[in-house]
XYZ file of C-alpha atoms in Angstrom:
202
model
C 9.259 -3.148 -17.025
C 6.427 -4.153 -14.709
C 3.674 -1.574 -14.205
C 1.409 -1.394 -11.140
C -2.002 0.240 -10.916
C -4.376 0.452 -7.973
C -7.604 2.235 -7.206
C -9.907 2.524 -4.213
C -12.996 0.329 -4.103
C -16.129 2.457 -3.711
C -14.263 5.737 -4.127
C -17.267 7.441 -5.741
C -19.447 6.616 -2.740
C -16.699 7.630 -0.315
C -16.325 10.970 -2.080
C -20.076 11.533 -1.915
C -20.203 10.831 1.819
C -17.180 12.886 2.931
C -16.268 16.545 2.788
C -13.584 17.275 0.146
C -10.957 17.997 2.787
C -11.543 14.587 4.352
C -11.205 12.881 0.956
C -7.938 14.743 0.437
C -6.752 13.725 3.910
C -7.576 10.065 3.289
C -5.683 10.047 -0.007
C -2.736 11.844 1.557
C -2.505 9.319 4.394
C -2.874 6.366 2.030
C -0.477 7.499 -0.648
C 2.124 8.656 1.845
C 2.245 4.995 2.916
C 2.515 3.882 -0.707
C 5.297 6.416 -1.312
C 7.241 5.043 1.656
C 6.825 1.507 0.320
C 7.950 2.587 -3.136
C 11.119 4.063 -1.654
C 11.818 0.971 0.416
C 11.304 -1.434 -2.482
C 12.878 0.947 -5.030
C 9.734 1.069 -7.139
C 9.333 4.270 -9.160
C 6.126 6.217 -8.499
C 4.849 7.532 -11.829
C 1.770 9.478 -10.726
C -1.535 9.562 -8.892
C -4.739 10.454 -10.721
C -7.640 10.853 -8.327
C -7.762 7.596 -6.414
C -5.469 5.744 -8.856
C -1.800 5.091 -8.060
C 0.679 4.113 -10.798
C 4.188 2.771 -10.232
C 6.802 0.912 -12.261
C 9.934 -1.181 -11.750
C 12.948 -1.582 -14.054
C 12.498 1.849 -15.606
C 14.787 4.374 -13.920
C 16.992 1.699 -12.332
C 18.394 -1.564 -13.682
C 16.084 -4.146 -12.101
C 15.916 -6.646 -14.943
C 16.337 -9.603 -12.589
C 13.587 -8.741 -10.100
C 11.201 -6.073 -11.444
C 8.090 -8.282 -11.268
C 9.070 -9.511 -7.817
C 9.383 -5.924 -6.591
C 5.950 -5.023 -7.925
C 4.364 -8.178 -6.479
C 5.811 -7.380 -3.047
C 4.786 -3.744 -3.412
C 1.252 -4.851 -4.292
C 1.004 -7.179 -1.287
C 2.167 -4.501 1.096
C 0.055 -1.782 -0.527
C -3.070 -3.815 0.184
C -2.060 -4.263 3.801
C -1.292 -0.538 4.091
C -4.666 0.357 2.590
C -6.528 -1.982 4.926
C -4.856 -0.206 7.857
C -5.859 3.263 6.601
C -9.067 4.717 8.041
C -11.490 6.254 5.574
C -12.327 8.990 8.105
C -10.086 9.535 11.120
C -13.021 11.117 12.987
C -15.543 8.356 12.234
C -14.330 4.764 12.778
C -17.690 3.450 11.554
C -16.667 4.279 7.983
C -14.084 1.524 8.167
C -10.832 1.228 6.270
C -9.705 1.569 2.672
C -10.001 -1.329 0.245
C -8.174 -1.316 -3.079
C -8.012 -3.200 -6.357
C -4.565 -3.970 -7.789
C -3.341 -5.063 -11.199
C 0.010 -5.297 -12.960
C 1.541 -6.313 -16.282
C 5.063 -6.766 -17.641
C 6.247 -5.591 -21.050
C 8.047 -2.845 -23.001
C 7.326 0.886 -22.737
C 8.639 4.209 -23.969
C 9.187 6.893 -21.318
C 9.419 10.583 -22.062
C 8.620 14.082 -20.835
C 6.157 15.724 -23.215
C 5.054 19.329 -23.583
C 6.596 22.454 -22.101
C 4.469 23.263 -19.030
C 3.732 21.326 -15.821
C 6.230 18.732 -16.921
C 5.901 15.135 -15.812
C 7.355 11.788 -16.742
C 4.984 9.799 -18.971
C 4.921 6.159 -20.063
C 3.584 5.091 -23.442
C 2.706 1.762 -25.021
C 0.275 -1.105 -24.846
C 1.948 -2.333 -21.646
C 0.455 0.675 -19.834
C -3.016 -0.044 -21.199
C -2.811 -3.726 -20.306
C -1.646 -2.981 -16.758
C -4.571 -0.595 -16.327
C -6.952 -3.289 -17.575
C -5.538 -5.768 -15.076
C -6.429 -3.308 -12.318
C -9.904 -2.477 -13.614
C -10.704 -6.203 -13.896
C -9.327 -7.000 -10.447
C -11.374 -7.424 -7.271
C -11.451 -5.965 -3.776
C -8.137 -6.482 -1.972
C -6.850 -8.776 -4.716
C -3.840 -8.663 -7.026
C -4.585 -9.431 -10.665
C -1.893 -9.880 -13.300
C -1.376 -10.884 -16.905
C 0.196 -14.134 -18.107
C 3.373 -12.238 -19.015
C 3.655 -10.783 -15.511
C 2.821 -14.132 -13.901
C 5.641 -15.784 -15.833
C 8.077 -13.097 -14.658
C 6.999 -13.503 -11.021
C 7.381 -17.281 -11.227
C 10.940 -16.891 -12.515
C 11.954 -14.086 -10.173
C 10.101 -15.154 -7.017
C 8.926 -18.783 -7.146
C 7.971 -18.533 -3.469
C 5.081 -16.174 -4.331
C 1.925 -18.152 -4.964
C 0.060 -17.506 -8.216
C -3.313 -19.024 -9.155
C -4.867 -19.042 -12.617
C -8.004 -16.964 -12.886
C -8.832 -18.463 -16.256
C -9.858 -16.896 -19.530
C -11.624 -13.542 -19.153
C -12.744 -10.894 -21.595
C -10.735 -7.689 -21.258
C -12.028 -4.545 -22.944
C -9.755 -3.509 -25.784
C -7.737 -6.714 -25.504
C -10.203 -9.543 -26.072
C -9.916 -12.833 -24.201
C -6.889 -13.105 -21.912
C -5.567 -15.737 -19.541
C -4.968 -13.902 -16.266
C -3.830 -14.781 -12.759
C -4.332 -13.946 -9.082
C -1.219 -13.242 -7.021
C -1.268 -14.349 -3.390
C -1.989 -11.484 -1.007
C -1.432 -13.332 2.258
C 2.261 -14.107 2.486
C 3.373 -12.366 5.706
C 6.957 -13.586 5.457
C 7.347 -11.705 2.196
C 6.180 -8.400 3.645
C 9.439 -8.044 5.531
C 11.627 -9.259 2.678
C 14.340 -6.834 1.672
C 15.446 -6.595 -1.934
C 19.074 -5.796 -2.823
C 19.981 -2.182 -3.490
C 21.828 -1.132 -6.641
C 25.112 -1.106 -4.724
C 24.495 -4.573 -3.328
C 23.649 -5.953 -6.762
C 26.749 -4.401 -8.262
C 28.920 -5.967 -5.525
C 27.884 -9.402 -6.734
C 29.797 -8.936 -9.996
């Protein structure tokens, strides 16, 4: 699978400067856009926790041939959607939302645990590594691991990837990581094949 994480840059300060209902409204407007993108690109939304958004490809559908490509495209478009989302609809001076994005590719176990307030959970080091890619990312940038970069290069060679170099990642040690291009307008409108379309190829 390939796992996506994002969070809002400066969310603590935003929360301190806005009434709770305005924070809720901002998140609703932003994540409604992300939800629409996830449906369009057939990326599975796992959950939102505060200002964090988690999604995955190649989990509930067979997307072995393009899971990293889907997440890379989702990440590019999520940044554009965020940058078009006003922090406060009543106060343009507060500007628009900026996010950090990170993703990683690897194996996971998925399960529903417990008996109340059930939700689908993912387990494994892949989840932790994806979260670290996000937390070590930068404003309006897409950060990924070497494993994810290799998948993107195979599945979507047209997407530009630049080495970030060796960085220290908490809990992981030194890792070679990469920046994924965020300014590829032609890719924003790219449509990926549906399950039915993929099946028709065989």
